[in-house]
Amino acid sequence: MKISVSLGDFYYWDEEFSVDSQLNYLELVKDLDLDGVELHFSEEEILKGEFVKFKDKLDNYFVTVHLPIFKESEDFYTKLKELQSLLNIQNFVIHADNYVNLEDIPEGLNLVVENSDKDKVGYQSFNDMLGFKHDFCVDINHLDETQSNIQEQIDLARGRTKEFHVSSLTNALYGENVDAKHYLITGSSFKLPSLRDDVVWVIEGVIPKDRLDLLEEEIRLLRKN
């Protein structure tokens, strides 16, 4: 199995979350038992080509990118293709409610479509997504808050799943000072469902500041699973 971490998990570690802060977080995780990282860019950062700062810094990682909401344009898609080639991006993750509004997706982009959380309109179930041209990113956290049968939904997406986003809805370990939609599984009561696909698992729980030890424990938990 491949285990990756979203650098967005460090969102609250600095006053600003940017390409430069992610470069710092990348250095923090370099010695951990990880196979990959998931990067985050704003639309402006992509158009400006700031992703070049990651060139030669990702070693042999399995690299994925979580896309922002963006305005379709030839320039934007040209930059995505450049990004995909430069950093060997395996998956561009896009939320389903954004994906359905796109009209000019070029061939050759490694897009995967993520199921929606409860606050969005539609696409909480993979029944709504089976007609999509592109394959899937399964966010287990979203299934946990919207479905009574997580395993049934995972089985529905089987064969088209390229990536799992793994986190818990709640976690008493954080106390009352952290308000997030995604928490680490470590310290929570969440039980991982059966995931048999050979896909990358992306840790998406927020990491409390200066608690890299919790990320290490999360990695060990997934390895044991």
PDB file of C-alpha atoms in Angstrom:
ATOM      1  CA  MET A   1       0.000   0.000   0.000  1.00  0.00           C
ATOM      2  CA  LYS A   2       1.059   3.601  -0.567  1.00  0.00           C
ATOM      3  CA  ILE A   3       0.576   6.092   2.256  1.00  0.00           C
ATOM      4  CA  SER A   4       0.636   9.809   1.591  1.00  0.00           C
ATOM      5  CA  VAL A   5      -0.024  12.925   3.639  1.00  0.00           C
ATOM      6  CA  SER A   6      -1.828  16.055   2.549  1.00  0.00           C
ATOM      7  CA  LEU A   7       0.362  19.067   3.289  1.00  0.00           C
ATOM      8  CA  GLY A   8      -2.928  20.850   3.914  1.00  0.00           C
ATOM      9  CA  ASP A   9      -2.957  19.005   7.258  1.00  0.00           C
ATOM     10  CA  PHE A  10      -0.444  21.620   8.446  1.00  0.00           C
ATOM     11  CA  TYR A  11      -2.781  24.485   7.553  1.00  0.00           C
ATOM     12  CA  TYR A  12      -2.815  25.956  11.076  1.00  0.00           C
ATOM     13  CA  TRP A  13       0.924  25.760  11.718  1.00  0.00           C
ATOM     14  CA  ASP A  14       1.695  29.175  10.220  1.00  0.00           C
ATOM     15  CA  GLU A  15      -0.156  32.429   9.688  1.00  0.00           C
ATOM     16  CA  GLU A  16      -0.129  31.878   5.933  1.00  0.00           C
ATOM     17  CA  PHE A  17      -0.613  28.654   3.977  1.00  0.00           C
ATOM     18  CA  SER A  18       1.243  28.924   0.675  1.00  0.00           C
ATOM     19  CA  VAL A  19       3.714  27.213  -1.632  1.00  0.00           C
ATOM     20  CA  ASP A  20       6.561  28.406   0.587  1.00  0.00           C
ATOM     21  CA  SER A  21       4.993  27.084   3.789  1.00  0.00           C
ATOM     22  CA  GLN A  22       4.348  23.727   2.088  1.00  0.00           C
ATOM     23  CA  LEU A  23       8.019  23.528   1.182  1.00  0.00           C
ATOM     24  CA  ASN A  24       8.771  23.802   4.905  1.00  0.00           C
ATOM     25  CA  TYR A  25       6.225  21.110   5.758  1.00  0.00           C
ATOM     26  CA  LEU A  26       7.724  18.886   3.089  1.00  0.00           C
ATOM     27  CA  GLU A  27      11.029  19.014   4.939  1.00  0.00           C
ATOM     28  CA  LEU A  28       9.240  18.078   8.183  1.00  0.00           C
ATOM     29  CA  VAL A  29       7.846  14.833   6.752  1.00  0.00           C
ATOM     30  CA  LYS A  30      10.879  13.756   4.719  1.00  0.00           C
ATOM     31  CA  ASP A  31      12.080  11.261   7.373  1.00  0.00           C
ATOM     32  CA  LEU A  32       8.650   9.715   8.019  1.00  0.00           C
ATOM     33  CA  ASP A  33       7.450   6.382   6.637  1.00  0.00           C
ATOM     34  CA  LEU A  34       5.557   7.973   3.738  1.00  0.00           C
ATOM     35  CA  ASP A  35       5.309   7.084   0.059  1.00  0.00           C
ATOM     36  CA  GLY A  36       3.835  10.352  -1.110  1.00  0.00           C
ATOM     37  CA  VAL A  37       2.491  13.845  -0.494  1.00  0.00           C
ATOM     38  CA  GLU A  38      -0.582  15.713  -1.666  1.00  0.00           C
ATOM     39  CA  LEU A  39       0.066  19.349  -2.573  1.00  0.00           C
ATOM     40  CA  HIS A  40      -2.344  22.283  -2.573  1.00  0.00           C
ATOM     41  CA  PHE A  41      -2.198  25.303  -4.859  1.00  0.00           C
ATOM     42  CA  SER A  42      -4.439  28.301  -5.314  1.00  0.00           C
ATOM     43  CA  GLU A  43      -5.606  29.178  -8.816  1.00  0.00           C
ATOM     44  CA  GLU A  44      -3.244  32.175  -8.765  1.00  0.00           C
ATOM     45  CA  GLU A  45      -0.254  30.052  -7.710  1.00  0.00           C
ATOM     46  CA  ILE A  46      -0.894  27.667 -10.592  1.00  0.00           C
ATOM     47  CA  LEU A  47      -1.262  30.451 -13.165  1.00  0.00           C
ATOM     48  CA  LYS A  48       1.961  32.049 -11.917  1.00  0.00           C
ATOM     49  CA  GLY A  49       3.767  28.713 -12.146  1.00  0.00           C
ATOM     50  CA  GLU A  50       4.856  28.788  -8.497  1.00  0.00           C
ATOM     51  CA  PHE A  51       4.780  24.990  -8.459  1.00  0.00           C
ATOM     52  CA  VAL A  52       8.262  25.048 -10.047  1.00  0.00           C
ATOM     53  CA  LYS A  53       9.595  25.641  -6.527  1.00  0.00           C
ATOM     54  CA  PHE A  54       8.942  21.952  -5.855  1.00  0.00           C
ATOM     55  CA  LYS A  55      11.169  20.792  -8.710  1.00  0.00           C
ATOM     56  CA  ASP A  56      13.825  18.328  -7.493  1.00  0.00           C
ATOM     57  CA  LYS A  57      12.438  18.470  -3.934  1.00  0.00           C
ATOM     58  CA  LEU A  58       9.966  15.581  -4.029  1.00  0.00           C
ATOM     59  CA  ASP A  59      12.463  12.693  -4.260  1.00  0.00           C
ATOM     60  CA  ASN A  60      10.636   9.531  -5.296  1.00  0.00           C
ATOM     61  CA  TYR A  61       7.311  10.484  -3.745  1.00  0.00           C
ATOM     62  CA  PHE A  62       3.952   9.545  -5.242  1.00  0.00           C
ATOM     63  CA  VAL A  63       2.698  13.097  -5.809  1.00  0.00           C
ATOM     64  CA  THR A  64      -0.924  14.219  -6.039  1.00  0.00           C
ATOM     65  CA  VAL A  65      -2.507  17.683  -6.143  1.00  0.00           C
ATOM     66  CA  HIS A  66      -5.813  18.832  -4.678  1.00  0.00           C
ATOM     67  CA  LEU A  67      -7.187  21.390  -7.116  1.00  0.00           C
ATOM     68  CA  PRO A  68      -8.870  24.637  -6.061  1.00  0.00           C
ATOM     69  CA  ILE A  69     -12.053  26.000  -7.604  1.00  0.00           C
ATOM     70  CA  PHE A  70     -10.857  27.562 -10.840  1.00  0.00           C
ATOM     71  CA  LYS A  71     -12.049  29.383 -13.938  1.00  0.00           C
ATOM     72  CA  GLU A  72     -11.565  27.328 -17.069  1.00  0.00           C
ATOM     73  CA  SER A  73      -9.113  28.797 -19.565  1.00  0.00           C
ATOM     74  CA  GLU A  74      -6.522  27.603 -22.028  1.00  0.00           C
ATOM     75  CA  ASP A  75      -3.824  29.221 -19.875  1.00  0.00           C
ATOM     76  CA  PHE A  76      -4.948  27.380 -16.749  1.00  0.00           C
ATOM     77  CA  TYR A  77      -5.078  23.981 -18.427  1.00  0.00           C
ATOM     78  CA  THR A  78      -1.688  24.618 -20.047  1.00  0.00           C
ATOM     79  CA  LYS A  79      -0.255  25.253 -16.579  1.00  0.00           C
ATOM     80  CA  LEU A  80      -1.863  22.062 -15.225  1.00  0.00           C
ATOM     81  CA  LYS A  81      -0.235  20.056 -18.004  1.00  0.00           C
ATOM     82  CA  GLU A  82       3.096  21.721 -17.227  1.00  0.00           C
ATOM     83  CA  LEU A  83       2.642  20.939 -13.533  1.00  0.00           C
ATOM     84  CA  GLN A  84       1.722  17.320 -14.262  1.00  0.00           C
ATOM     85  CA  SER A  85       4.814  16.826 -16.396  1.00  0.00           C
ATOM     86  CA  LEU A  86       7.263  18.721 -14.177  1.00  0.00           C
ATOM     87  CA  LEU A  87       6.362  17.038 -10.880  1.00  0.00           C
ATOM     88  CA  ASN A  88       5.048  13.729 -12.266  1.00  0.00           C
ATOM     89  CA  ILE A  89       1.587  14.276 -10.792  1.00  0.00           C
ATOM     90  CA  GLN A  90      -0.283  10.983 -10.465  1.00  0.00           C
ATOM     91  CA  ASN A  91      -3.696  12.437  -9.571  1.00  0.00           C
ATOM     92  CA  PHE A  92      -5.336  15.845  -9.695  1.00  0.00           C
ATOM     93  CA  VAL A  93      -8.181  15.649  -7.175  1.00  0.00           C
ATOM     94  CA  ILE A  94     -11.281  17.728  -7.898  1.00  0.00           C
ATOM     95  CA  HIS A  95     -14.549  17.892  -5.979  1.00  0.00           C
ATOM     96  CA  ALA A  96     -17.546  16.478  -7.823  1.00  0.00           C
ATOM     97  CA  ASP A  97     -19.625  19.660  -7.614  1.00  0.00           C
ATOM     98  CA  ASN A  98     -16.808  21.564  -9.332  1.00  0.00           C
ATOM     99  CA  TYR A  99     -16.118  18.822 -11.860  1.00  0.00           C
ATOM    100  CA  VAL A 100     -19.662  18.791 -13.237  1.00  0.00           C
ATOM    101  CA  ASN A 101     -19.386  22.480 -14.166  1.00  0.00           C
ATOM    102  CA  LEU A 102     -16.310  21.999 -16.342  1.00  0.00           C
ATOM    103  CA  GLU A 103     -16.875  21.984 -20.093  1.00  0.00           C
ATOM    104  CA  ASP A 104     -13.431  21.905 -21.710  1.00  0.00           C
ATOM    105  CA  ILE A 105     -11.314  19.364 -19.806  1.00  0.00           C
ATOM    106  CA  PRO A 106      -8.396  18.479 -22.104  1.00  0.00           C
ATOM    107  CA  GLU A 107      -7.266  14.926 -22.708  1.00  0.00           C
ATOM    108  CA  GLY A 108      -4.277  13.681 -20.777  1.00  0.00           C
ATOM    109  CA  LEU A 109      -4.946  15.262 -17.380  1.00  0.00           C
ATOM    110  CA  ASN A 110      -4.876  12.748 -14.522  1.00  0.00           C
ATOM    111  CA  LEU A 111      -8.117  13.899 -12.918  1.00  0.00           C
ATOM    112  CA  VAL A 112      -9.894  11.972 -10.157  1.00  0.00           C
ATOM    113  CA  VAL A 113     -13.245  13.106  -8.765  1.00  0.00           C
ATOM    114  CA  GLU A 114     -13.954  13.240  -5.028  1.00  0.00           C
ATOM    115  CA  ASN A 115     -17.360  12.543  -3.503  1.00  0.00           C
ATOM    116  CA  SER A 116     -19.066  15.475  -1.791  1.00  0.00           C
ATOM    117  CA  ASP A 117     -19.541  16.225   1.882  1.00  0.00           C
ATOM    118  CA  LYS A 118     -22.982  16.822   3.394  1.00  0.00           C
ATOM    119  CA  ASP A 119     -22.806  20.609   2.923  1.00  0.00           C
ATOM    120  CA  LYS A 120     -22.804  20.375  -0.874  1.00  0.00           C
ATOM    121  CA  VAL A 121     -25.606  19.674  -3.308  1.00  0.00           C
ATOM    122  CA  GLY A 122     -25.437  16.125  -4.652  1.00  0.00           C
ATOM    123  CA  TYR A 123     -22.651  13.619  -5.245  1.00  0.00           C
ATOM    124  CA  GLN A 124     -22.540  12.285  -1.679  1.00  0.00           C
ATOM    125  CA  SER A 125     -23.225   8.861  -3.191  1.00  0.00           C
ATOM    126  CA  PHE A 126     -21.183   7.160  -5.874  1.00  0.00           C
ATOM    127  CA  ASN A 127     -24.477   6.237  -7.520  1.00  0.00           C
ATOM    128  CA  ASP A 128     -24.512   9.879  -8.636  1.00  0.00           C
ATOM    129  CA  MET A 129     -20.988   9.627 -10.052  1.00  0.00           C
ATOM    130  CA  LEU A 130     -20.921   6.378 -12.009  1.00  0.00           C
ATOM    131  CA  GLY A 131     -21.514   8.223 -15.280  1.00  0.00           C
ATOM    132  CA  PHE A 132     -18.425  10.406 -14.861  1.00  0.00           C
ATOM    133  CA  LYS A 133     -15.691  10.017 -17.447  1.00  0.00           C
ATOM    134  CA  HIS A 134     -12.914  10.173 -14.853  1.00  0.00           C
ATOM    135  CA  ASP A 135     -12.126   7.837 -11.962  1.00  0.00           C
ATOM    136  CA  PHE A 136     -12.598   8.489  -8.250  1.00  0.00           C
ATOM    137  CA  CYS A 137     -11.060   9.723  -5.040  1.00  0.00           C
ATOM    138  CA  VAL A 138     -13.046   8.235  -2.155  1.00  0.00           C
ATOM    139  CA  ASP A 139     -13.204  10.496   0.894  1.00  0.00           C
ATOM    140  CA  ILE A 140     -14.155   8.184   3.742  1.00  0.00           C
ATOM    141  CA  ASN A 141     -14.890  11.118   6.041  1.00  0.00           C
ATOM    142  CA  HIS A 142     -17.587  12.343   3.627  1.00  0.00           C
ATOM    143  CA  LEU A 143     -19.104   8.866   3.458  1.00  0.00           C
ATOM    144  CA  ASP A 144     -19.139   8.652   7.257  1.00  0.00           C
ATOM    145  CA  GLU A 145     -21.252  11.806   7.556  1.00  0.00           C
ATOM    146  CA  THR A 146     -23.661  11.038   4.708  1.00  0.00           C
ATOM    147  CA  GLN A 147     -24.012   7.255   4.367  1.00  0.00           C
ATOM    148  CA  SER A 148     -25.340   4.498   6.599  1.00  0.00           C
ATOM    149  CA  ASN A 149     -23.301   1.905   4.724  1.00  0.00           C
ATOM    150  CA  ILE A 150     -19.738   3.060   4.057  1.00  0.00           C
ATOM    151  CA  GLN A 151     -18.597  -0.324   2.799  1.00  0.00           C
ATOM    152  CA  GLU A 152     -21.398  -0.466   0.237  1.00  0.00           C
ATOM    153  CA  GLN A 153     -20.292   2.880  -1.194  1.00  0.00           C
ATOM    154  CA  ILE A 154     -16.639   1.791  -1.302  1.00  0.00           C
ATOM    155  CA  ASP A 155     -17.654  -1.370  -3.130  1.00  0.00           C
ATOM    156  CA  LEU A 156     -19.713   0.704  -5.568  1.00  0.00           C
ATOM    157  CA  ALA A 157     -16.607   2.726  -6.476  1.00  0.00           C
ATOM    158  CA  ARG A 158     -14.356  -0.320  -6.616  1.00  0.00           C
ATOM    159  CA  GLY A 159     -12.334  -0.702  -9.786  1.00  0.00           C
ATOM    160  CA  ARG A 160     -12.423   3.061 -10.433  1.00  0.00           C
ATOM    161  CA  THR A 161     -10.850   4.231  -7.178  1.00  0.00           C
ATOM    162  CA  LYS A 162      -7.362   5.740  -7.472  1.00  0.00           C
ATOM    163  CA  GLU A 163      -7.108   7.446  -4.083  1.00  0.00           C
ATOM    164  CA  PHE A 164      -8.568   7.276  -0.568  1.00  0.00           C
ATOM    165  CA  HIS A 165      -8.763  10.322   1.702  1.00  0.00           C
ATOM    166  CA  VAL A 166      -8.632   9.093   5.278  1.00  0.00           C
ATOM    167  CA  SER A 167      -9.747  11.054   8.347  1.00  0.00           C
ATOM    168  CA  SER A 168     -12.252  11.041  11.202  1.00  0.00           C
ATOM    169  CA  LEU A 169     -15.254  13.313  11.742  1.00  0.00           C
ATOM    170  CA  THR A 170     -14.510  13.800  15.445  1.00  0.00           C
ATOM    171  CA  ASN A 171     -11.608  13.243  17.810  1.00  0.00           C
ATOM    172  CA  ALA A 172     -11.668  13.986  21.546  1.00  0.00           C
ATOM    173  CA  LEU A 173      -7.866  14.107  21.515  1.00  0.00           C
ATOM    174  CA  TYR A 174      -8.021  17.639  20.085  1.00  0.00           C
ATOM    175  CA  GLY A 175     -10.091  19.186  22.861  1.00  0.00           C
ATOM    176  CA  GLU A 176     -12.303  22.191  22.173  1.00  0.00           C
ATOM    177  CA  ASN A 177      -9.660  24.470  20.655  1.00  0.00           C
ATOM    178  CA  VAL A 178      -9.544  22.866  17.209  1.00  0.00           C
ATOM    179  CA  ASP A 179     -12.560  23.148  14.920  1.00  0.00           C
ATOM    180  CA  ALA A 180     -12.048  21.182  11.710  1.00  0.00           C
ATOM    181  CA  LYS A 181     -13.929  18.911   9.339  1.00  0.00           C
ATOM    182  CA  HIS A 182     -11.101  16.389   9.198  1.00  0.00           C
ATOM    183  CA  TYR A 183      -9.317  14.907  12.221  1.00  0.00           C
ATOM    184  CA  LEU A 184      -6.671  12.223  12.515  1.00  0.00           C
ATOM    185  CA  ILE A 185      -7.998   8.740  13.160  1.00  0.00           C
ATOM    186  CA  THR A 186      -5.411   8.268  15.920  1.00  0.00           C
ATOM    187  CA  GLY A 187      -7.173   8.832  19.252  1.00  0.00           C
ATOM    188  CA  SER A 188     -10.663   8.671  17.720  1.00  0.00           C
ATOM    189  CA  SER A 189     -13.300   5.944  17.774  1.00  0.00           C
ATOM    190  CA  PHE A 190     -13.348   5.675  13.968  1.00  0.00           C
ATOM    191  CA  LYS A 191     -12.912   2.157  12.600  1.00  0.00           C
ATOM    192  CA  LEU A 192     -11.431   1.822   9.139  1.00  0.00           C
ATOM    193  CA  PRO A 193     -13.627  -0.104   6.702  1.00  0.00           C
ATOM    194  CA  SER A 194     -12.243  -2.819   4.469  1.00  0.00           C
ATOM    195  CA  LEU A 195     -10.193  -1.207   1.714  1.00  0.00           C
ATOM    196  CA  ARG A 196      -8.780  -3.778  -0.649  1.00  0.00           C
ATOM    197  CA  ASP A 197      -7.917  -1.623  -3.636  1.00  0.00           C
ATOM    198  CA  ASP A 198      -4.251  -1.017  -4.456  1.00  0.00           C
ATOM    199  CA  VAL A 199      -4.512   2.764  -4.225  1.00  0.00           C
ATOM    200  CA  VAL A 200      -2.777   5.608  -2.420  1.00  0.00           C
ATOM    201  CA  TRP A 201      -4.141   6.412   1.044  1.00  0.00           C
ATOM    202  CA  VAL A 202      -3.903  10.117   1.812  1.00  0.00           C
ATOM    203  CA  ILE A 203      -3.926  11.168   5.471  1.00  0.00           C
ATOM    204  CA  GLU A 204      -6.226  14.191   5.596  1.00  0.00           C
ATOM    205  CA  GLY A 205      -6.682  14.813   9.324  1.00  0.00           C
ATOM    206  CA  VAL A 206      -5.555  18.171  10.658  1.00  0.00           C
ATOM    207  CA  ILE A 207      -2.315  17.861  12.637  1.00  0.00           C
ATOM    208  CA  PRO A 208      -2.211  19.914  15.858  1.00  0.00           C
ATOM    209  CA  LYS A 209       0.674  22.379  15.843  1.00  0.00           C
ATOM    210  CA  ASP A 210       4.017  20.860  16.844  1.00  0.00           C
ATOM    211  CA  ARG A 211       2.491  17.363  17.147  1.00  0.00           C
ATOM    212  CA  LEU A 212       4.322  15.591  14.357  1.00  0.00           C
ATOM    213  CA  ASP A 213       4.315  12.554  16.656  1.00  0.00           C
ATOM    214  CA  LEU A 214       0.578  12.184  15.995  1.00  0.00           C
ATOM    215  CA  LEU A 215       1.220  11.987  12.263  1.00  0.00           C
ATOM    216  CA  GLU A 216       3.820   9.286  12.908  1.00  0.00           C
ATOM    217  CA  GLU A 217       1.236   7.352  14.930  1.00  0.00           C
ATOM    218  CA  GLU A 218      -1.335   7.776  12.145  1.00  0.00           C
ATOM    219  CA  ILE A 219       1.090   6.299   9.632  1.00  0.00           C
ATOM    220  CA  ARG A 220       1.750   3.312  11.921  1.00  0.00           C
ATOM    221  CA  LEU A 221      -2.001   2.809  12.350  1.00  0.00           C
ATOM    222  CA  LEU A 222      -2.552   2.660   8.587  1.00  0.00           C
ATOM    223  CA  ARG A 223       0.412   0.332   8.057  1.00  0.00           C
ATOM    224  CA  LYS A 224      -1.048  -2.085  10.611  1.00  0.00           C
ATOM    225  CA  ASN A 225      -4.412  -2.012   8.856  1.00  0.00           C
TER     226      ASN A 225
END
